[in-house]
Amino acid sequence: SEQSLLIVDPETGIILSGRLDDYVKLKDENQKPFVVEVKSTKSISYQKNASKEHVMQLQPYLLGTQCQTGYIIYVEKNTMNIKSFEVPFDWNIFRELMKRARVLHGHLINNLLPPAEAKENPDMKWQCQYMCPYTDECSNNLNVTKDEKTVVEPPTTDDKGVEFKEI
């Protein structure tokens, strides 16, 4: 079942929040628990590996649940066929995620747009067209304060009483 998770950066107090899709703990004591993250896709035939973004998303879930391994499962929307990838916890990927979070946090508290990562990375550029609410400002190199756009702050508590693990 879906579970909320908060991770607090001890150096900066930055809070990473998320909702992992499943935490699986088997009755067999010899089996280690694991995290499952499910993603929908048009076609699994193109999914040769778990995407970097999804692997990065899984890292705090693994750390927060103290799992060594997780699985990213891609579900094809029309056929419900699946493809899964085992993903181990990786400190280097987690550190990269925290570095990005610190940069983003610094820009947000100073009311500045963060660096245009997707615009500068060919593998991420599609996000500019389909996901980003700042496309016009970014294309024109404008700086827009966060007060001019909707910013969702991470929750500090879970309304369902789920226990958070802090690191």
CSV table of N, CA and C in Angstrom, one decimal:
chain,number,residue,atom,x,y,z
A,1,SER,N,0.8,-1.2,0.0
A,1,SER,CA,0.0,0.0,0.0
A,1,SER,C,0.9,1.3,0.0
A,2,GLU,N,0.3,2.3,-0.5
A,2,GLU,CA,1.1,3.6,-0.6
A,2,GLU,C,1.4,4.1,0.7
A,3,GLN,N,2.7,4.6,0.9
A,3,GLN,CA,3.1,5.0,2.2
A,3,GLN,C,3.9,6.4,2.0
A,4,SER,N,3.6,7.3,2.9
A,4,SER,CA,4.3,8.6,2.9
A,4,SER,C,5.6,8.5,3.6
A,5,LEU,N,6.6,9.3,3.1
A,5,LEU,CA,7.9,9.3,3.7
A,5,LEU,C,8.5,10.7,3.7
A,6,LEU,N,9.2,11.0,4.8
A,6,LEU,CA,9.9,12.3,4.8
A,6,LEU,C,11.3,12.0,5.2
A,7,ILE,N,12.3,12.6,4.5
A,7,ILE,CA,13.7,12.5,4.8
A,7,ILE,C,14.2,13.9,5.0
A,8,VAL,N,14.8,14.2,6.2
A,8,VAL,CA,15.3,15.5,6.5
A,8,VAL,C,16.8,15.5,6.3
A,9,ASP,N,17.3,16.5,5.6
A,9,ASP,CA,18.8,16.7,5.4
A,9,ASP,C,19.3,17.3,6.7
A,10,PRO,N,20.2,16.6,7.4
A,10,PRO,CA,20.7,17.1,8.7
A,10,PRO,C,21.5,18.3,8.5
A,11,GLU,N,22.1,18.6,7.4
A,11,GLU,CA,23.0,19.7,7.2
A,11,GLU,C,22.1,21.0,6.9
A,12,THR,N,21.0,20.9,6.2
A,12,THR,CA,20.3,22.1,5.8
A,12,THR,C,18.9,22.1,6.3
A,13,GLY,N,18.4,21.0,6.8
A,13,GLY,CA,17.0,21.0,7.2
A,13,GLY,C,16.0,20.8,6.1
A,14,ILE,N,16.5,20.7,4.8
A,14,ILE,CA,15.7,20.5,3.7
A,14,ILE,C,14.9,19.1,3.8
A,15,ILE,N,13.6,19.2,3.5
A,15,ILE,CA,12.8,18.0,3.7
A,15,ILE,C,12.5,17.4,2.3
A,16,LEU,N,12.8,16.2,2.1
A,16,LEU,CA,12.3,15.5,0.9
A,16,LEU,C,11.1,14.7,1.3
A,17,SER,N,10.0,14.8,0.5
A,17,SER,CA,8.8,14.1,0.9
A,17,SER,C,8.4,13.3,-0.4
A,18,GLY,N,7.7,12.2,-0.1
A,18,GLY,CA,7.3,11.4,-1.2
A,18,GLY,C,6.3,10.4,-0.8
A,19,ARG,N,5.7,9.6,-1.7
A,19,ARG,CA,4.8,8.6,-1.4
A,19,ARG,C,5.3,7.3,-2.2
A,20,LEU,N,5.8,6.4,-1.5
A,20,LEU,CA,6.2,5.2,-2.2
A,20,LEU,C,5.0,4.3,-2.4
A,21,ASP,N,5.0,3.6,-3.6
A,21,ASP,CA,3.8,2.8,-3.9
A,21,ASP,C,3.6,1.6,-3.0
A,22,ASP,N,4.7,0.9,-2.8
A,22,ASP,CA,4.5,-0.3,-1.9
A,22,ASP,C,5.8,-0.6,-1.1
A,23,TYR,N,5.6,-1.0,0.1
A,23,TYR,CA,6.7,-1.5,0.9
A,23,TYR,C,6.3,-3.0,1.2
A,24,VAL,N,7.2,-3.9,0.8
A,24,VAL,CA,6.9,-5.3,0.9
A,24,VAL,C,7.8,-6.0,1.9
A,25,LYS,N,7.2,-6.6,2.9
A,25,LYS,CA,7.9,-7.3,3.9
A,25,LYS,C,7.3,-8.7,4.0
A,26,LEU,N,8.0,-9.7,3.5
A,26,LEU,CA,7.5,-11.1,3.5
A,26,LEU,C,7.6,-11.8,4.8
A,27,LYS,N,6.7,-12.8,5.0
A,27,LYS,CA,6.7,-13.5,6.3
A,27,LYS,C,8.0,-14.3,6.5
A,28,ASP,N,8.6,-14.7,5.5
A,28,ASP,CA,9.9,-15.5,5.6
A,28,ASP,C,11.0,-14.5,6.1
A,29,GLU,N,11.5,-14.8,7.3
A,29,GLU,CA,12.5,-13.9,7.9
A,29,GLU,C,13.8,-13.8,7.1
A,30,ASN,N,14.0,-14.8,6.3
A,30,ASN,CA,15.2,-14.8,5.4
A,30,ASN,C,15.1,-13.9,4.2
A,31,GLN,N,13.9,-13.4,3.9
A,31,GLN,CA,13.7,-12.5,2.8
A,31,GLN,C,13.8,-11.1,3.3
A,32,LYS,N,14.6,-10.2,2.7
A,32,LYS,CA,14.7,-8.8,3.1
A,32,LYS,C,13.5,-8.0,2.5
A,33,PRO,N,13.0,-7.0,3.2
A,33,PRO,CA,11.9,-6.2,2.7
A,33,PRO,C,12.4,-5.4,1.5
A,34,PHE,N,11.5,-4.9,0.6
A,34,PHE,CA,11.9,-4.1,-0.5
A,34,PHE,C,10.7,-3.1,-0.8
A,35,VAL,N,11.1,-2.1,-1.6
A,35,VAL,CA,10.2,-1.1,-2.0
A,35,VAL,C,9.8,-1.3,-3.5
A,36,VAL,N,8.6,-1.0,-3.8
A,36,VAL,CA,8.1,-1.1,-5.2
A,36,VAL,C,7.6,0.2,-5.7
A,37,GLU,N,8.0,0.7,-6.8
A,37,GLU,CA,7.5,1.9,-7.4
A,37,GLU,C,6.9,1.5,-8.8
A,38,VAL,N,5.7,1.9,-9.0
A,38,VAL,CA,5.0,1.5,-10.3
A,38,VAL,C,4.8,2.7,-11.2
A,39,LYS,N,5.2,2.6,-12.4
A,39,LYS,CA,5.1,3.6,-13.4
A,39,LYS,C,4.3,3.1,-14.6
A,40,SER,N,3.4,4.0,-15.1
A,40,SER,CA,2.7,3.6,-16.3
A,40,SER,C,3.4,4.1,-17.6
A,41,THR,N,3.2,3.4,-18.7
A,41,THR,CA,3.9,3.8,-19.9
A,41,THR,C,3.0,3.4,-21.1
A,42,LYS,N,3.2,4.1,-22.2
A,42,LYS,CA,2.5,3.7,-23.4
A,42,LYS,C,3.0,2.3,-23.9
A,43,SER,N,4.3,2.1,-23.9
A,43,SER,CA,4.9,0.9,-24.4
A,43,SER,C,6.1,0.4,-23.6
A,44,ILE,N,6.1,-0.8,-23.1
A,44,ILE,CA,7.2,-1.3,-22.4
A,44,ILE,C,8.3,-1.8,-23.3
A,45,SER,N,8.0,-1.9,-24.6
A,45,SER,CA,9.1,-2.4,-25.5
A,45,SER,C,10.3,-1.5,-25.6
A,46,TYR,N,10.1,-0.2,-25.3
A,46,TYR,CA,11.2,0.8,-25.4
A,46,TYR,C,11.9,0.9,-24.1
A,47,GLN,N,11.4,0.3,-23.0
A,47,GLN,CA,12.0,0.4,-21.7
A,47,GLN,C,13.0,-0.7,-21.5
A,48,LYS,N,14.3,-0.3,-21.9
A,48,LYS,CA,15.4,-1.3,-21.8
A,48,LYS,C,16.0,-1.3,-20.4
A,49,ASN,N,15.9,-0.2,-19.7
A,49,ASN,CA,16.4,0.0,-18.3
A,49,ASN,C,15.4,0.9,-17.5
A,50,ALA,N,15.5,0.9,-16.2
A,50,ALA,CA,14.8,1.9,-15.4
A,50,ALA,C,15.3,3.2,-15.7
A,51,SER,N,14.4,4.2,-15.9
A,51,SER,CA,14.9,5.6,-16.2
A,51,SER,C,15.7,6.2,-15.1
A,52,LYS,N,16.6,7.1,-15.4
A,52,LYS,CA,17.4,7.7,-14.4
A,52,LYS,C,16.6,8.4,-13.3
A,53,GLU,N,15.5,9.1,-13.8
A,53,GLU,CA,14.7,9.9,-12.9
A,53,GLU,C,14.0,9.0,-11.9
A,54,HIS,N,13.5,7.8,-12.4
A,54,HIS,CA,12.8,6.9,-11.5
A,54,HIS,C,13.8,6.2,-10.5
A,55,VAL,N,15.0,5.9,-11.0
A,55,VAL,CA,16.0,5.3,-10.1
A,55,VAL,C,16.3,6.4,-9.0
A,56,MET,N,16.4,7.6,-9.4
A,56,MET,CA,16.7,8.7,-8.4
A,56,MET,C,15.6,8.9,-7.4
A,57,GLN,N,14.3,8.8,-7.9
A,57,GLN,CA,13.2,8.9,-7.1
A,57,GLN,C,13.1,7.8,-6.0
A,58,LEU,N,13.6,6.6,-6.4
A,58,LEU,CA,13.5,5.4,-5.5
A,58,LEU,C,14.5,5.5,-4.4
A,59,GLN,N,15.6,6.2,-4.6
A,59,GLN,CA,16.7,6.2,-3.6
A,59,GLN,C,16.3,6.7,-2.2
A,60,PRO,N,15.6,7.8,-2.0
A,60,PRO,CA,15.2,8.2,-0.7
A,60,PRO,C,14.2,7.2,-0.1
A,61,TYR,N,13.4,6.6,-0.9
A,61,TYR,CA,12.4,5.6,-0.4
A,61,TYR,C,13.2,4.4,0.2
A,62,LEU,N,14.3,4.0,-0.5
A,62,LEU,CA,15.1,2.9,0.0
A,62,LEU,C,15.8,3.3,1.3
A,63,LEU,N,16.4,4.5,1.3
A,63,LEU,CA,17.1,4.9,2.5
A,63,LEU,C,16.1,5.0,3.7
A,64,GLY,N,15.0,5.7,3.4
A,64,GLY,CA,14.0,5.9,4.5
A,64,GLY,C,13.4,4.6,5.1
A,65,THR,N,13.3,3.6,4.3
A,65,THR,CA,12.7,2.3,4.8
A,65,THR,C,13.8,1.3,5.1
A,66,GLN,N,15.1,1.8,5.0
A,66,GLN,CA,16.2,0.9,5.2
A,66,GLN,C,16.2,-0.3,4.4
A,67,CYS,N,15.8,-0.2,3.2
A,67,CYS,CA,15.8,-1.4,2.3
A,67,CYS,C,17.0,-1.3,1.4
A,68,GLN,N,17.6,-2.4,1.1
A,68,GLN,CA,18.8,-2.4,0.2
A,68,GLN,C,18.4,-2.4,-1.3
A,69,THR,N,17.2,-2.9,-1.5
A,69,THR,CA,16.8,-3.1,-2.9
A,69,THR,C,15.3,-2.6,-3.1
A,70,GLY,N,15.0,-2.1,-4.3
A,70,GLY,CA,13.7,-1.8,-4.7
A,70,GLY,C,13.5,-2.3,-6.1
A,71,TYR,N,12.2,-2.2,-6.5
A,71,TYR,CA,11.8,-2.6,-7.9
A,71,TYR,C,11.0,-1.4,-8.5
A,72,ILE,N,11.4,-1.1,-9.8
A,72,ILE,CA,10.6,-0.2,-10.6
A,72,ILE,C,9.9,-1.0,-11.6
A,73,ILE,N,8.5,-1.0,-11.5
A,73,ILE,CA,7.7,-1.8,-12.4
A,73,ILE,C,7.0,-0.8,-13.4
A,74,TYR,N,7.2,-1.1,-14.7
A,74,TYR,CA,6.5,-0.3,-15.7
A,74,TYR,C,5.3,-1.1,-16.2
A,75,VAL,N,4.2,-0.5,-16.2
A,75,VAL,CA,2.9,-1.1,-16.7
A,75,VAL,C,2.5,-0.5,-17.9
A,76,GLU,N,2.3,-1.3,-19.0
A,76,GLU,CA,1.8,-0.8,-20.3
A,76,GLU,C,0.3,-0.5,-20.1
A,77,LYS,N,-0.1,0.8,-20.4
A,77,LYS,CA,-1.4,1.2,-20.2
A,77,LYS,C,-2.5,0.4,-20.9
A,78,ASN,N,-2.3,0.1,-22.2
A,78,ASN,CA,-3.3,-0.6,-23.0
A,78,ASN,C,-3.4,-2.1,-22.7
A,79,THR,N,-2.3,-2.7,-22.4
A,79,THR,CA,-2.3,-4.1,-22.3
A,79,THR,C,-2.1,-4.7,-20.9
A,80,MET,N,-1.7,-3.8,-20.0
A,80,MET,CA,-1.3,-4.2,-18.6
A,80,MET,C,-0.1,-5.1,-18.5
A,81,ASN,N,0.6,-5.2,-19.6
A,81,ASN,CA,1.9,-6.0,-19.6
A,81,ASN,C,2.9,-5.2,-18.7
A,82,ILE,N,3.8,-5.9,-18.1
A,82,ILE,CA,4.7,-5.3,-17.2
A,82,ILE,C,6.1,-5.7,-17.5
A,83,LYS,N,7.0,-4.8,-17.1
A,83,LYS,CA,8.5,-5.0,-17.1
A,83,LYS,C,9.0,-4.4,-15.8
A,84,SER,N,9.9,-5.2,-15.1
A,84,SER,CA,10.4,-4.7,-13.8
A,84,SER,C,11.9,-4.7,-13.9
A,85,PHE,N,12.4,-3.8,-13.0
A,85,PHE,CA,13.9,-3.6,-12.9
A,85,PHE,C,14.2,-3.6,-11.4
A,86,GLU,N,15.2,-4.4,-11.0
A,86,GLU,CA,15.7,-4.4,-9.7
A,86,GLU,C,16.7,-3.2,-9.5
A,87,VAL,N,16.5,-2.4,-8.5
A,87,VAL,CA,17.4,-1.2,-8.3
A,87,VAL,C,17.9,-1.2,-6.9
A,88,PRO,N,19.3,-1.3,-6.8
A,88,PRO,CA,19.9,-1.3,-5.4
A,88,PRO,C,20.0,0.1,-4.9
A,89,PHE,N,20.1,0.3,-3.6
A,89,PHE,CA,20.4,1.6,-3.0
A,89,PHE,C,21.8,2.0,-3.4
A,90,ASP,N,22.0,3.3,-3.8
A,90,ASP,CA,23.3,3.8,-4.2
A,90,ASP,C,23.5,5.1,-3.6
A,91,TRP,N,24.5,5.2,-2.7
A,91,TRP,CA,24.8,6.4,-2.0
A,91,TRP,C,25.2,7.5,-3.0
A,92,ASN,N,25.9,7.2,-4.1
A,92,ASN,CA,26.3,8.2,-5.0
A,92,ASN,C,25.1,8.9,-5.7
A,93,ILE,N,24.1,8.1,-6.0
A,93,ILE,CA,22.8,8.6,-6.6
A,93,ILE,C,22.1,9.5,-5.6
A,94,PHE,N,22.0,9.0,-4.3
A,94,PHE,CA,21.4,9.7,-3.3
A,94,PHE,C,22.1,11.1,-3.1
A,95,ARG,N,23.4,11.1,-3.0
A,95,ARG,CA,24.1,12.3,-2.9
A,95,ARG,C,23.8,13.3,-4.0
A,96,GLU,N,23.8,12.8,-5.2
A,96,GLU,CA,23.4,13.6,-6.4
A,96,GLU,C,22.0,14.2,-6.2
A,97,LEU,N,21.1,13.5,-5.7
A,97,LEU,CA,19.7,13.9,-5.5
A,97,LEU,C,19.7,15.1,-4.5
A,98,MET,N,20.5,14.9,-3.4
A,98,MET,CA,20.5,15.9,-2.3
A,98,MET,C,21.2,17.2,-2.8
A,99,LYS,N,22.2,17.0,-3.6
A,99,LYS,CA,22.9,18.2,-4.2
A,99,LYS,C,21.9,19.0,-5.1
A,100,ARG,N,21.1,18.3,-5.9
A,100,ARG,CA,20.1,19.0,-6.7
A,100,ARG,C,19.0,19.6,-5.8
A,101,ALA,N,18.6,18.9,-4.7
A,101,ALA,CA,17.6,19.5,-3.8
A,101,ALA,C,18.2,20.8,-3.1
A,102,ARG,N,19.4,20.8,-2.7
A,102,ARG,CA,20.0,22.0,-2.1
A,102,ARG,C,20.1,23.2,-3.1
A,103,VAL,N,20.4,22.9,-4.3
A,103,VAL,CA,20.5,24.0,-5.4
A,103,VAL,C,19.0,24.5,-5.6
A,104,LEU,N,18.1,23.6,-5.7
A,104,LEU,CA,16.7,24.0,-5.9
A,104,LEU,C,16.2,24.8,-4.7
A,105,HIS,N,16.5,24.3,-3.5
A,105,HIS,CA,16.0,25.0,-2.3
A,105,HIS,C,16.6,26.4,-2.2
A,106,GLY,N,17.9,26.6,-2.5
A,106,GLY,CA,18.5,27.9,-2.5
A,106,GLY,C,17.9,28.9,-3.5
A,107,HIS,N,17.5,28.4,-4.6
A,107,HIS,CA,16.8,29.2,-5.6
A,107,HIS,C,15.4,29.6,-5.1
A,108,LEU,N,14.7,28.6,-4.6
A,108,LEU,CA,13.3,28.9,-4.1
A,108,LEU,C,13.3,29.9,-3.0
A,109,ILE,N,14.2,29.7,-2.0
A,109,ILE,CA,14.1,30.7,-0.8
A,109,ILE,C,14.6,32.1,-1.3
A,110,ASN,N,15.3,32.2,-2.4
A,110,ASN,CA,15.7,33.5,-2.9
A,110,ASN,C,14.8,34.0,-4.0
A,111,ASN,N,13.6,33.3,-4.2
A,111,ASN,CA,12.6,33.7,-5.2
A,111,ASN,C,13.2,33.7,-6.6
A,112,LEU,N,14.1,32.8,-7.0
A,112,LEU,CA,14.7,32.7,-8.3
A,112,LEU,C,14.3,31.4,-9.0
A,113,LEU,N,14.3,31.5,-10.3
A,113,LEU,CA,14.1,30.2,-11.0
A,113,LEU,C,15.4,29.4,-10.9
A,114,PRO,N,15.3,28.1,-10.7
A,114,PRO,CA,16.5,27.3,-10.7
A,114,PRO,C,17.2,27.1,-12.1
A,115,PRO,N,18.4,26.6,-12.1
A,115,PRO,CA,19.0,26.3,-13.4
A,115,PRO,C,18.0,25.4,-14.3
A,116,ALA,N,18.1,25.6,-15.6
A,116,ALA,CA,17.2,24.9,-16.5
A,116,ALA,C,17.8,23.6,-16.8
A,117,GLU,N,17.8,22.6,-15.9
A,117,GLU,CA,18.4,21.3,-16.1
A,117,GLU,C,17.9,20.6,-17.4
A,118,ALA,N,16.6,20.5,-17.5
A,118,ALA,CA,16.0,19.8,-18.6
A,118,ALA,C,16.4,20.5,-20.0
A,119,LYS,N,16.4,21.8,-20.0
A,119,LYS,CA,16.7,22.6,-21.2
A,119,LYS,C,18.1,22.3,-21.7
A,120,GLU,N,19.0,22.1,-20.8
A,120,GLU,CA,20.4,21.9,-21.1
A,120,GLU,C,20.8,20.4,-21.3
A,121,ASN,N,19.9,19.5,-21.0
A,121,ASN,CA,20.2,18.1,-21.1
A,121,ASN,C,19.3,17.4,-22.2
A,122,PRO,N,19.9,17.0,-23.3
A,122,PRO,CA,19.1,16.4,-24.4
A,122,PRO,C,18.2,15.2,-23.9
A,123,ASP,N,18.6,14.4,-22.9
A,123,ASP,CA,17.8,13.3,-22.5
A,123,ASP,C,16.6,13.8,-21.6
A,124,MET,N,16.6,15.0,-21.2
A,124,MET,CA,15.6,15.6,-20.3
A,124,MET,C,14.7,16.6,-21.0
A,125,LYS,N,15.1,17.1,-22.2
A,125,LYS,CA,14.5,18.2,-22.9
A,125,LYS,C,13.0,18.0,-23.1
A,126,TRP,N,12.6,16.8,-23.3
A,126,TRP,CA,11.1,16.6,-23.5
A,126,TRP,C,10.3,17.1,-22.3
A,127,GLN,N,10.9,17.2,-21.1
A,127,GLN,CA,10.1,17.7,-20.0
A,127,GLN,C,9.7,19.1,-20.1
A,128,CYS,N,10.5,19.9,-20.9
A,128,CYS,CA,10.2,21.3,-21.1
A,128,CYS,C,8.9,21.4,-21.8
A,129,GLN,N,8.7,20.6,-22.8
A,129,GLN,CA,7.5,20.7,-23.6
A,129,GLN,C,6.3,20.2,-22.9
A,130,TYR,N,6.4,19.1,-22.1
A,130,TYR,CA,5.2,18.4,-21.6
A,130,TYR,C,5.0,18.6,-20.1
A,131,MET,N,6.0,19.1,-19.4
A,131,MET,CA,5.8,19.1,-17.9
A,131,MET,C,6.0,20.4,-17.2
A,132,CYS,N,6.7,21.3,-17.8
A,132,CYS,CA,7.2,22.5,-17.1
A,132,CYS,C,6.2,23.7,-17.2
A,133,PRO,N,5.8,24.3,-16.1
A,133,PRO,CA,4.9,25.5,-16.2
A,133,PRO,C,5.7,26.8,-16.4
A,134,TYR,N,7.0,26.7,-16.5
A,134,TYR,CA,7.9,27.9,-16.7
A,134,TYR,C,8.5,27.9,-18.1
A,135,THR,N,7.9,27.2,-19.0
A,135,THR,CA,8.5,27.1,-20.4
A,135,THR,C,8.7,28.5,-21.0
A,136,ASP,N,7.7,29.4,-20.9
A,136,ASP,CA,7.9,30.7,-21.6
A,136,ASP,C,8.9,31.5,-20.9
A,137,GLU,N,8.9,31.6,-19.6
A,137,GLU,CA,9.9,32.3,-18.8
A,137,GLU,C,11.3,31.8,-19.1
A,138,CYS,N,11.5,30.5,-19.1
A,138,CYS,CA,12.8,29.9,-19.3
A,138,CYS,C,13.3,30.2,-20.8
A,139,SER,N,12.4,30.1,-21.7
A,139,SER,CA,12.8,30.3,-23.1
A,139,SER,C,13.2,31.7,-23.4
A,140,ASN,N,12.6,32.6,-22.6
A,140,ASN,CA,13.0,34.1,-22.7
A,140,ASN,C,14.0,34.5,-21.7
A,141,ASN,N,14.6,33.6,-20.9
A,141,ASN,CA,15.5,33.9,-19.9
A,141,ASN,C,15.0,34.9,-18.9
A,142,LEU,N,13.7,34.8,-18.6
A,142,LEU,CA,13.2,35.7,-17.6
A,142,LEU,C,13.3,35.1,-16.2
A,143,ASN,N,13.4,35.9,-15.2
A,143,ASN,CA,13.4,35.4,-13.8
A,143,ASN,C,12.1,35.7,-13.2
A,144,VAL,N,11.4,34.7,-12.8
A,144,VAL,CA,10.1,34.9,-12.2
A,144,VAL,C,10.1,34.4,-10.7
A,145,THR,N,9.6,35.2,-9.8
A,145,THR,CA,9.6,34.9,-8.4
A,145,THR,C,8.6,33.8,-8.2
A,146,LYS,N,8.8,33.0,-7.1
A,146,LYS,CA,7.9,31.9,-6.8
A,146,LYS,C,6.5,32.4,-6.5
A,147,ASP,N,6.4,33.7,-6.1
A,147,ASP,CA,5.1,34.2,-5.7
A,147,ASP,C,4.2,34.4,-7.0
A,148,GLU,N,4.8,34.4,-8.1
A,148,GLU,CA,4.1,34.5,-9.4
A,148,GLU,C,3.6,33.2,-10.0
A,149,LYS,N,4.1,32.1,-9.4
A,149,LYS,CA,3.6,30.8,-9.8
A,149,LYS,C,3.3,30.0,-8.6
A,150,THR,N,2.5,28.9,-8.7
A,150,THR,CA,2.1,28.1,-7.6
A,150,THR,C,3.3,27.2,-7.2
A,151,VAL,N,3.7,27.2,-6.0
A,151,VAL,CA,4.7,26.4,-5.5
A,151,VAL,C,4.1,25.5,-4.4
A,152,VAL,N,4.3,24.2,-4.5
A,152,VAL,CA,3.8,23.3,-3.5
A,152,VAL,C,4.9,23.0,-2.5
A,153,GLU,N,4.6,23.3,-1.3
A,153,GLU,CA,5.6,23.1,-0.2
A,153,GLU,C,5.4,21.6,0.3
A,154,PRO,N,6.5,21.0,0.6
A,154,PRO,CA,6.3,19.6,1.1
A,154,PRO,C,5.6,19.6,2.5
A,155,PRO,N,4.8,18.5,2.7
A,155,PRO,CA,4.1,18.5,4.0
A,155,PRO,C,5.0,18.2,5.1
A,156,THR,N,4.7,18.6,6.3
A,156,THR,CA,5.5,18.3,7.5
A,156,THR,C,4.9,17.2,8.3
A,157,THR,N,3.7,16.9,8.0
A,157,THR,CA,3.0,15.8,8.7
A,157,THR,C,2.2,15.0,7.7
A,158,ASP,N,1.8,13.8,8.1
A,158,ASP,CA,0.9,13.0,7.3
A,158,ASP,C,-0.4,12.9,7.9
A,159,ASP,N,-1.5,13.2,7.2
A,159,ASP,CA,-2.8,13.3,7.7
A,159,ASP,C,-3.4,11.9,8.1
A,160,LYS,N,-2.7,10.8,7.6
A,160,LYS,CA,-3.1,9.4,7.9
A,160,LYS,C,-2.4,8.8,9.1
A,161,GLY,N,-1.5,9.6,9.7
A,161,GLY,CA,-0.7,9.1,10.9
A,161,GLY,C,0.4,8.1,10.6
A,162,VAL,N,0.9,8.1,9.3
A,162,VAL,CA,2.0,7.3,9.0
A,162,VAL,C,3.2,7.8,9.6
A,163,GLU,N,4.0,6.9,10.2
A,163,GLU,CA,5.2,7.2,10.9
A,163,GLU,C,6.3,7.5,9.9
A,164,PHE,N,6.9,8.7,10.0
A,164,PHE,CA,8.0,9.1,9.1
A,164,PHE,C,9.4,8.7,9.7
A,165,LYS,N,10.3,8.3,8.9
A,165,LYS,CA,11.6,8.1,9.4
A,165,LYS,C,12.5,9.2,9.0
A,166,GLU,N,13.2,9.8,9.9
A,166,GLU,CA,14.1,10.9,9.7
A,166,GLU,C,15.6,10.3,9.7
A,167,ILE,N,16.4,10.9,8.8
A,167,ILE,CA,17.8,10.5,8.7
A,167,ILE,C,18.6,11.7,9.1
